[in-house]
Coordinates of C-alpha atoms and ligand atoms in Angstrom, one line a residue:
M17 CA 6.1 -24.4 5.3
D18 CA 9.3 -26.3 5.2
N19 CA 11.3 -25.6 2.1
K20 CA 11.2 -29.2 1.1
E21 CA 7.4 -29.1 1.0
K22 CA 7.4 -26.2 -1.4
L23 CA 6.9 -26.8 -5.2
D24 CA 10.1 -25.8 -7.0
M25 CA 7.9 -24.0 -9.5
F26 CA 4.5 -24.0 -11.1
C27 CA 3.7 -23.4 -14.7
Y28 CA 0.9 -24.7 -16.8
Q29 CA 0.8 -22.0 -19.5
C30 CA 1.5 -24.3 -22.5
S31 CA 0.3 -27.7 -23.8
Q32 CA 3.7 -29.3 -23.1
T33 CA 3.1 -29.0 -19.4
A34 CA 4.2 -32.0 -17.4
K35 CA 1.5 -34.8 -17.2
G36 CA -1.0 -32.3 -18.6
T37 CA -1.3 -30.7 -15.2
G38 CA 1.8 -28.5 -14.5
C39 CA 5.5 -28.3 -14.5
T40 CA 6.6 -28.3 -10.9
I41 CA 10.2 -29.2 -10.8
R42 CA 11.6 -28.0 -14.1
G43 CA 9.8 -27.0 -17.3
V44 CA 9.4 -29.5 -20.1
C45 CA 10.6 -26.6 -22.2
G46 CA 13.7 -26.5 -20.1
K47 CA 12.7 -23.5 -18.0
E48 CA 14.5 -23.7 -14.6
A49 CA 12.6 -23.2 -11.4
T50 CA 14.4 -19.9 -10.5
V51 CA 13.5 -18.5 -14.0
A52 CA 9.9 -19.5 -13.4
R53 CA 9.9 -17.8 -10.0
L54 CA 11.5 -14.7 -11.4
Q55 CA 8.9 -14.6 -14.1
D56 CA 6.2 -14.8 -11.4
N57 CA 7.9 -12.1 -9.5
L58 CA 7.9 -9.9 -12.6
L59 CA 4.2 -10.5 -13.2
L60 CA 3.4 -9.7 -9.6
A61 CA 5.3 -6.4 -9.8
T62 CA 3.6 -5.5 -13.1
K63 CA 0.2 -6.2 -11.6
G64 CA 1.0 -3.8 -8.8
M65 CA 2.0 -1.1 -11.4
A66 CA -1.2 -1.9 -13.4
A67 CA -3.3 -0.9 -10.3
Y68 CA -1.6 2.4 -10.0
L69 CA -1.8 3.0 -13.8
Y70 CA -5.5 2.3 -13.7
H71 CA -6.1 5.0 -11.1
A72 CA -3.9 7.5 -13.0
R73 CA -5.8 6.8 -16.2
E74 CA -9.1 7.4 -14.4
L75 CA -7.9 10.9 -13.9
G76 CA -6.6 11.3 -17.5
Y77 CA -2.9 10.6 -16.9
T78 CA -1.0 8.0 -19.0
D79 CA 2.6 7.3 -20.0
T80 CA 3.6 5.4 -23.1
E81 CA 7.0 4.4 -21.8
I82 CA 5.4 2.6 -18.9
D83 CA 2.9 1.0 -21.2
A84 CA 5.8 -0.2 -23.5
F85 CA 7.6 -1.7 -20.5
L86 CA 4.5 -3.6 -19.5
E87 CA 4.3 -5.2 -22.9
K88 CA 8.0 -6.1 -22.8
A89 CA 7.6 -7.6 -19.3
F90 CA 4.5 -9.7 -20.1
Y91 CA 6.1 -10.9 -23.4
S92 CA 9.3 -12.0 -21.6
T93 CA 7.2 -14.5 -19.6
F94 CA 5.7 -16.1 -22.7
T95 CA 6.6 -19.7 -23.5
N96 CA 10.0 -20.1 -25.2
V97 CA 11.0 -16.5 -25.1
N98 CA 13.5 -15.9 -22.3
F99 CA 15.3 -18.5 -20.2
D100 CA 17.9 -16.1 -18.7
V101 CA 18.0 -15.7 -14.9
E102 CA 20.1 -12.6 -15.0
E103 CA 17.8 -10.9 -17.5
F104 CA 14.9 -11.5 -15.2
V105 CA 16.7 -9.9 -12.3
R106 CA 17.5 -7.0 -14.6
L107 CA 13.8 -6.8 -15.6
A108 CA 12.7 -6.8 -12.0
I109 CA 15.0 -3.8 -11.4
E110 CA 13.6 -2.1 -14.5
A111 CA 10.1 -2.8 -13.2
G112 CA 11.1 -1.1 -9.9
K113 CA 12.3 2.0 -11.9
M114 CA 9.1 2.0 -14.0
N115 CA 7.0 1.7 -10.8
V116 CA 8.8 4.8 -9.5
K117 CA 7.7 6.6 -12.7
T118 CA 4.2 5.1 -12.3
M119 CA 3.9 6.3 -8.7
K120 CA 5.0 9.8 -9.7
L121 CA 2.4 9.8 -12.5
L122 CA -0.4 8.9 -10.0
K123 CA 0.9 11.4 -7.5
K124 CA 0.9 14.1 -10.1
A125 CA -2.7 13.0 -11.1
H126 CA -3.9 13.2 -7.5
I127 CA -2.2 16.5 -6.8
E128 CA -3.3 18.2 -10.0
T129 CA -6.8 17.0 -9.5
Y130 CA -7.4 17.4 -5.8
G131 CA -4.5 19.6 -4.6
E132 CA -1.5 18.5 -2.4
P133 CA -2.6 16.9 0.8
E134 CA -2.3 18.9 4.1
P135 CA -2.1 17.5 7.6
T136 CA -5.8 16.8 8.5
Q137 CA -7.4 15.4 11.6
V138 CA -10.0 12.6 10.9
H139 CA -12.7 11.5 13.2
T140 CA -13.4 7.8 13.7
G141 CA -17.0 7.9 14.9
T142 CA -20.4 8.2 13.3
V143 CA -22.9 11.1 13.1
K144 CA -26.6 10.6 13.1
G145 CA -28.0 10.1 9.7
H146 CA -27.9 7.8 6.6
G147 CA -24.4 6.8 5.6
I148 CA -22.2 5.3 2.9
I149 CA -18.8 3.7 3.6
V150 CA -16.3 3.8 0.7
T151 CA -13.5 1.3 0.8
G152 CA -10.5 0.7 -1.5
H153 CA -8.1 3.2 -3.1
G154 CA -10.3 5.1 -5.7
L155 CA -10.1 8.8 -5.0
K156 CA -12.0 9.6 -8.1
A157 CA -14.9 7.3 -7.1
L158 CA -14.9 8.8 -3.7
E159 CA -14.9 12.4 -4.9
V160 CA -17.7 11.8 -7.5
L161 CA -19.8 10.1 -4.8
L162 CA -19.2 13.1 -2.5
K163 CA -20.4 15.4 -5.3
Q164 CA -23.5 13.3 -5.9
T165 CA -24.4 13.0 -2.2
E166 CA -24.0 16.7 -1.5
G167 CA -27.2 18.2 0.0
T168 CA -28.9 14.7 0.3
G169 CA -28.3 14.4 4.1
I170 CA -26.2 11.3 3.5
N171 CA -22.9 11.1 5.4
V172 CA -19.9 9.5 3.7
Y173 CA -17.2 7.6 5.6
T174 CA -13.9 6.2 4.3
H175 CA -12.5 2.8 5.2
S176 CA -8.9 1.6 5.3
E177 CA -6.7 2.9 2.4
L178 CA -9.1 5.8 1.7
L179 CA -8.1 7.4 5.0
P180 CA -5.5 9.6 3.2
A181 CA -8.2 11.0 0.9
H182 CA -9.2 13.2 3.9
G183 CA -5.9 15.2 3.4
Y184 CA -6.7 16.4 -0.2
P185 CA -8.2 19.9 -0.3
G186 CA -10.4 18.9 -3.2
I187 CA -11.9 16.1 -1.2
K188 CA -11.9 17.4 2.4
K189 CA -13.9 20.4 1.3
Y190 CA -17.0 18.2 1.4
K191 CA -18.5 18.7 4.8
H192 CA -20.4 15.4 4.7
L193 CA -17.2 13.5 4.5
I194 CA -17.4 12.6 8.2
G195 CA -14.5 10.4 9.0
N196 CA -12.9 7.0 8.8
L197 CA -14.3 3.8 10.2
G198 CA -12.5 0.6 11.0
K199 CA -8.9 -0.3 10.3
A200 CA -7.1 -2.2 7.6
W201 CA -9.0 -4.0 4.7
F202 CA -9.4 -7.3 6.5
D203 CA -11.8 -6.0 9.2
Q204 CA -14.5 -5.2 6.5
K205 CA -16.8 -8.2 7.2
K206 CA -17.1 -7.2 10.8
L207 CA -17.3 -3.5 10.1
F208 CA -19.8 -3.7 7.3
S209 CA -22.1 -6.0 9.3
K210 CA -22.0 -3.6 12.2
Y211 CA -23.1 -0.4 10.4
P212 CA -26.5 -0.4 8.4
V213 CA -25.1 1.7 5.6
A214 CA -24.6 1.3 1.8
I215 CA -21.0 0.3 0.9
L216 CA -19.0 1.1 -2.2
G217 CA -15.9 -0.9 -3.0
T218 CA -13.6 1.1 -5.4
S219 CA -10.6 -1.1 -6.0
N220 CA -8.6 -4.1 -4.8
C221 CA -8.8 -5.2 -1.1
V222 CA -12.5 -5.9 -1.2
L223 CA -13.6 -9.2 0.4
I224 CA -16.4 -11.5 -0.7
P225 CA -19.3 -10.1 1.4
K226 CA -21.3 -11.8 4.1
E227 CA -25.0 -12.4 3.3
D228 CA -26.1 -9.8 5.8
Y229 CA -24.7 -6.9 3.8
R230 CA -24.3 -8.3 0.3
E231 CA -27.5 -6.5 -1.0
R232 CA -26.3 -3.1 0.4
M233 CA -22.8 -3.4 -1.1
F234 CA -21.8 -2.1 -4.5
T235 CA -18.6 -2.2 -6.5
T236 CA -17.2 0.1 -9.1
G237 CA -14.1 0.3 -11.3
P238 CA -12.0 -2.8 -11.2
A239 CA -13.7 -4.4 -8.2
H240 CA -16.4 -7.0 -8.8
L241 CA -18.0 -9.4 -6.2
P242 CA -20.4 -12.3 -6.6
G243 CA -24.0 -11.2 -6.1
V244 CA -23.0 -7.6 -5.7
Q245 CA -24.3 -4.8 -8.0
H246 CA -21.5 -3.3 -10.1
I247 CA -21.7 0.3 -11.1
T248 CA -20.2 0.9 -14.5
G249 CA -19.1 4.5 -14.9
Y250 CA -19.6 7.0 -12.2
D251 CA -23.4 7.3 -11.6
Y252 CA -23.8 6.2 -8.0
T253 CA -27.6 6.7 -7.8
P254 CA -28.2 3.0 -6.8
V255 CA -25.8 3.4 -3.9
I256 CA -27.4 6.7 -2.8
E257 CA -31.0 5.2 -3.0
K258 CA -29.9 2.2 -1.0
A259 CA -28.3 4.4 1.7
K260 CA -31.6 6.4 1.9
S261 CA -33.6 3.2 2.4
L262 CA -31.5 2.0 5.3
P263 CA -31.9 3.0 9.0
E264 CA -30.0 6.0 10.2
L265 CA -26.8 5.7 12.1
E266 CA -26.6 7.1 15.6
D267 CA -24.0 9.6 16.9
E268 CA -21.2 7.4 18.2
Q269 CA -17.9 8.6 19.4
G270 CA -14.9 6.9 17.7
E271 CA -11.8 5.5 19.5
G272 CA -9.8 8.6 18.7
I273 CA -8.7 11.1 16.1
L274 CA -6.3 10.1 13.3
T275 CA -4.0 12.6 11.5
T276 CA -3.2 12.1 7.8
G277 CA -2.0 14.2 4.9
F278 CA 1.7 14.7 5.5
S279 CA 2.6 15.5 2.0
K280 CA 6.1 16.1 0.6
S281 CA 5.6 19.9 0.9
A282 CA 4.3 19.7 4.5
I283 CA 7.4 17.7 5.6
L284 CA 9.9 19.6 3.6
S285 CA 8.6 22.9 5.0
L286 CA 10.1 21.5 8.3
K287 CA 13.4 20.4 6.7
D288 CA 15.6 23.1 8.4
K289 CA 14.1 22.4 11.8
I290 CA 14.6 18.6 11.2
K291 CA 18.2 19.2 10.3
Q292 CA 18.8 21.2 13.5
L293 CA 17.1 18.5 15.6
V294 CA 19.1 15.8 14.0
L295 CA 22.4 17.7 14.5
A296 CA 21.4 18.5 18.1
G297 CA 20.8 14.8 18.8
K298 CA 17.1 15.3 19.5
I299 CA 16.1 13.1 16.5
R300 CA 18.3 10.0 16.5
R301 CA 16.7 8.1 13.7
F302 CA 13.7 8.0 11.3
F303 CA 11.8 4.8 10.6
L304 CA 9.5 4.2 7.6
V305 CA 7.1 1.6 9.0
G306 CA 4.2 0.6 6.9
G307 CA 3.1 -1.1 3.7
C308 CA 0.3 -3.6 3.1
D309 CA -1.1 -5.0 6.3
S310 CA -2.1 -8.7 6.4
P311 CA -4.1 -10.6 8.9
L312 CA -1.2 -12.9 9.8
K313 CA -0.5 -13.2 13.6
K314 CA 3.1 -12.3 12.9
A315 CA 2.0 -8.8 11.6
E316 CA 1.4 -7.9 15.3
Y317 CA 5.2 -7.2 15.2
F318 CA 4.6 -3.8 13.6
R319 CA 2.6 -2.4 16.5
E320 CA 5.1 -3.8 19.1
F321 CA 7.9 -2.4 17.0
V322 CA 6.5 1.2 17.0
K323 CA 5.5 1.0 20.7
Q324 CA 9.1 0.1 21.6
L325 CA 10.8 2.8 19.6
P326 CA 12.6 5.3 21.8
Q327 CA 11.3 8.9 22.1
D328 CA 14.0 10.4 20.0
T329 CA 12.8 8.6 16.8
I330 CA 10.3 9.7 14.2
V331 CA 8.0 7.2 12.4
L332 CA 6.9 7.9 8.8
T333 CA 4.1 5.6 7.7
L334 CA 2.0 4.8 4.7
A335 CA -0.5 2.3 3.3
C336 CA -2.9 0.2 5.5
G337 CA 0.0 -1.1 7.6
K338 CA -0.4 2.1 9.6
F339 CA -3.6 0.9 11.2
R340 CA -1.5 -1.4 13.3
F341 CA -0.3 1.6 15.3
N342 CA -1.9 4.9 14.1
D343 CA -4.1 5.0 17.2
L344 CA -0.9 5.3 19.4
N345 CA -0.1 8.8 20.8
L346 CA 3.6 9.0 20.1
G347 CA 3.8 12.7 20.9
D348 CA 6.2 15.1 19.2
I349 CA 9.8 16.2 19.2
D350 CA 9.9 20.0 19.6
G351 CA 6.6 20.3 17.7
I352 CA 7.3 17.7 15.0
P353 CA 4.9 14.9 15.4
R354 CA 6.6 11.5 16.0
L355 CA 4.1 9.8 13.7
L356 CA 3.7 11.2 10.1
D357 CA 1.2 9.5 7.8
L358 CA 2.3 10.1 4.2
G359 CA -0.7 8.4 2.6
Q360 CA -1.6 5.4 0.5
C361 CA 0.9 2.7 -0.6
N362 CA 1.5 4.6 -3.9
D363 CA 2.7 7.5 -1.7
S364 CA 5.8 5.5 -1.3
I365 CA 6.9 8.0 -3.9
V366 CA 6.5 10.7 -1.3
A367 CA 8.7 8.8 1.1
I368 CA 11.3 8.3 -1.6
E369 CA 11.4 12.0 -2.5
I370 CA 11.5 13.0 1.1
A371 CA 14.5 10.6 1.7
E372 CA 16.2 12.0 -1.4
T373 CA 15.8 15.6 -0.2
L374 CA 17.0 14.8 3.3
A375 CA 20.0 12.9 1.8
E376 CA 20.9 16.1 -0.1
L377 CA 20.3 18.3 2.9
F378 CA 22.8 16.2 5.0
G379 CA 25.1 15.7 2.0
V380 CA 25.0 11.9 2.2
G381 CA 23.6 9.0 0.2
I382 CA 20.2 7.6 1.1
N383 CA 21.8 4.6 2.8
Q384 CA 23.9 6.9 5.0
L385 CA 20.8 8.7 6.3
P386 CA 19.6 7.8 9.9
L387 CA 16.7 6.0 8.3
T388 CA 15.5 2.4 8.5
L389 CA 12.7 0.9 6.4
V390 CA 10.5 -1.7 8.1
L391 CA 8.0 -2.9 5.6
S392 CA 5.0 -5.2 5.6
W393 CA 3.8 -6.7 2.4
M394 CA 0.6 -8.5 1.4
E395 CA 0.0 -8.3 -2.3
Q396 CA 1.3 -7.2 -5.7
K397 CA 1.5 -3.4 -5.2
A398 CA 3.9 -4.1 -2.3
V399 CA 6.1 -6.2 -4.7
A400 CA 6.3 -3.3 -7.2
I401 CA 7.2 -1.0 -4.3
L402 CA 9.9 -3.3 -3.0
W403 CA 11.5 -3.5 -6.4
S404 CA 11.3 0.3 -6.6
L405 CA 13.2 0.7 -3.4
L406 CA 15.8 -1.8 -4.5
A407 CA 16.1 -0.1 -7.9
I408 CA 16.9 3.3 -6.3
G409 CA 19.6 1.6 -4.3
V410 CA 18.0 1.3 -0.8
K411 CA 19.8 -1.3 1.2
G412 CA 19.1 -3.0 4.6
I413 CA 15.2 -3.1 4.3
Y414 CA 13.5 -5.1 7.0
L415 CA 10.6 -7.1 5.4
G416 CA 7.7 -9.0 7.0
P417 CA 5.6 -10.6 8.1
I418 CA 6.9 -13.5 6.0
L419 CA 9.4 -14.0 3.1
P420 CA 7.5 -13.9 -0.2
A421 CA 6.7 -17.5 -1.1
W422 CA 8.1 -17.2 -4.7
V423 CA 11.5 -16.4 -3.3
N424 CA 13.7 -19.5 -3.3
D425 CA 17.2 -19.9 -2.0
D426 CA 18.8 -18.6 -5.2
I427 CA 16.6 -15.5 -5.2
L428 CA 17.1 -14.9 -1.5
K429 CA 20.8 -15.1 -2.0
V430 CA 20.7 -12.3 -4.5
L431 CA 18.4 -10.2 -2.3
I432 CA 20.7 -10.6 0.7
E433 CA 24.0 -10.2 -1.1
N434 CA 23.0 -7.3 -3.4
Y435 CA 20.5 -5.5 -1.2
D436 CA 21.1 -6.7 2.4
L437 CA 17.4 -7.5 2.7
R438 CA 16.5 -8.7 6.2
L439 CA 13.5 -10.4 7.6
I440 CA 11.8 -9.0 10.6
G441 CA 12.4 -10.9 13.8
N442 CA 11.9 -9.8 17.4
P443 CA 11.0 -6.0 17.8
E444 CA 13.3 -5.5 20.7
E445 CA 16.3 -7.1 19.1
D446 CA 15.6 -5.5 15.7
I447 CA 15.5 -2.1 17.3
K448 CA 18.8 -2.6 19.1
R449 CA 20.4 -3.7 15.8
M450 CA 18.9 -0.7 13.9
L451 CA 20.0 1.8 16.5
G452 CA 23.4 0.1 16.7
S453 CA 23.0 -0.3 20.5
Ligands
SF4_523 S1 6.1 -22.9 -20.6 FE1 7.6 -24.5 -20.1 S2 7.4 -24.6 -17.8 FE2 5.5 -23.6 -18.6 S3 4.0 -25.2 -18.9 FE3 5.1 -24.9 -20.9 S4 6.7 -26.5 -20.7 FE4 6.0 -26.2 -18.7
SF4_524 S1 -2.0 -1.0 1.3 FE1 -2.0 -3.0 0.2 S2 -3.1 -4.5 1.5 FE2 -3.6 -2.4 2.2 S3 -5.5 -1.8 1.3 FE3 -3.8 -1.0 0.0 S4 -3.4 -2.6 -1.5 FE4 -4.6 -3.5 0.1

């Protein structure tokens, strides 16, 4: 969309709103468009944090400092409270820092509950028998379902962002957790129509179902869909009964085997070897390529980008953006896999901690590491993560597939001048620029 076609802002949260429909150029209250957009940005980042906090709380982990920040952030967007552009930039940075704390909290909750992930191979086919596909991000829902289906003969499959669940010892121990089906969240209509199984949606990134599988789909936790039975609490009996009533799946070989579960410990156990390989010139650069995938055509960039990277580079990945390229066989560098899946989007904290440790190991700052971040964004968790990365001082991030729509020229100027944020362009040219060749 041409900039001129964009609304300058949109706010209809109070009765003064222009023409009774919405302030779109400047608030009747005097709020400037950039302030309105920075308020939206802050709300989007806090929504992302809320999702992580929800899953941490499910496992019994909370943090009063983060809760207090959320109150402050929401209140600052209230009518006639805060009209200060600079304060909203500062609040966005604070949101980034609080999101680091939030991601640490969730990681602690996951590790203390299910153990630290370990590199694990995951099948992508089906095994004869009744089945349930679990989608979303809810490790707790998945683990409880696995416990409740043990010994029933029902096989459980993950979809999309639940792939990393296979790396957790407390989850992979269930032998009837068979594998991962499909790719990123937006293939679910096709995938769920294809397999005659019960389906459980555990979090965000569930789509309004097609009629042909609506009655065999269920939601739990924060997810709700029209005409779909919602399970309150963790008794998944209706899902299990539905799975038993459906035809059995046949044995079907998948397209390949995926490897996930590269935790902080797994990677840092290799740190001396990594240092040697970097100093010997065998590893030229690390790339963190991932984030939230979107169905936009332009997101094909990420597969092309990874395909074109030279052999002396390592790709760290996380979130569902990995499904753009995690079927590629990138090989290894002296035994270190060239593709390392760190987990879900909240495992950005693992990437941050690995980068911090490598920076210490090489005696440099994060921005001096041979590391480039190439991130895709789709929704509000990615906004929180972007601000986390900016808050810890990461510069020169490449972002795609598009510039967030709430960013206007003023905000873009700040992002470029202060953080050297770049938009993805052409994979070949971007790689040349990143490698300085
Ligand atoms: S808060 Fe301000 S910008 Fe928003 S609707 Fe009211 S007058 Fe308009
Ligand atoms: S990584 Fe983002 S887009 Fe992908 S499934 Fe998770 S929240 Fe959704």
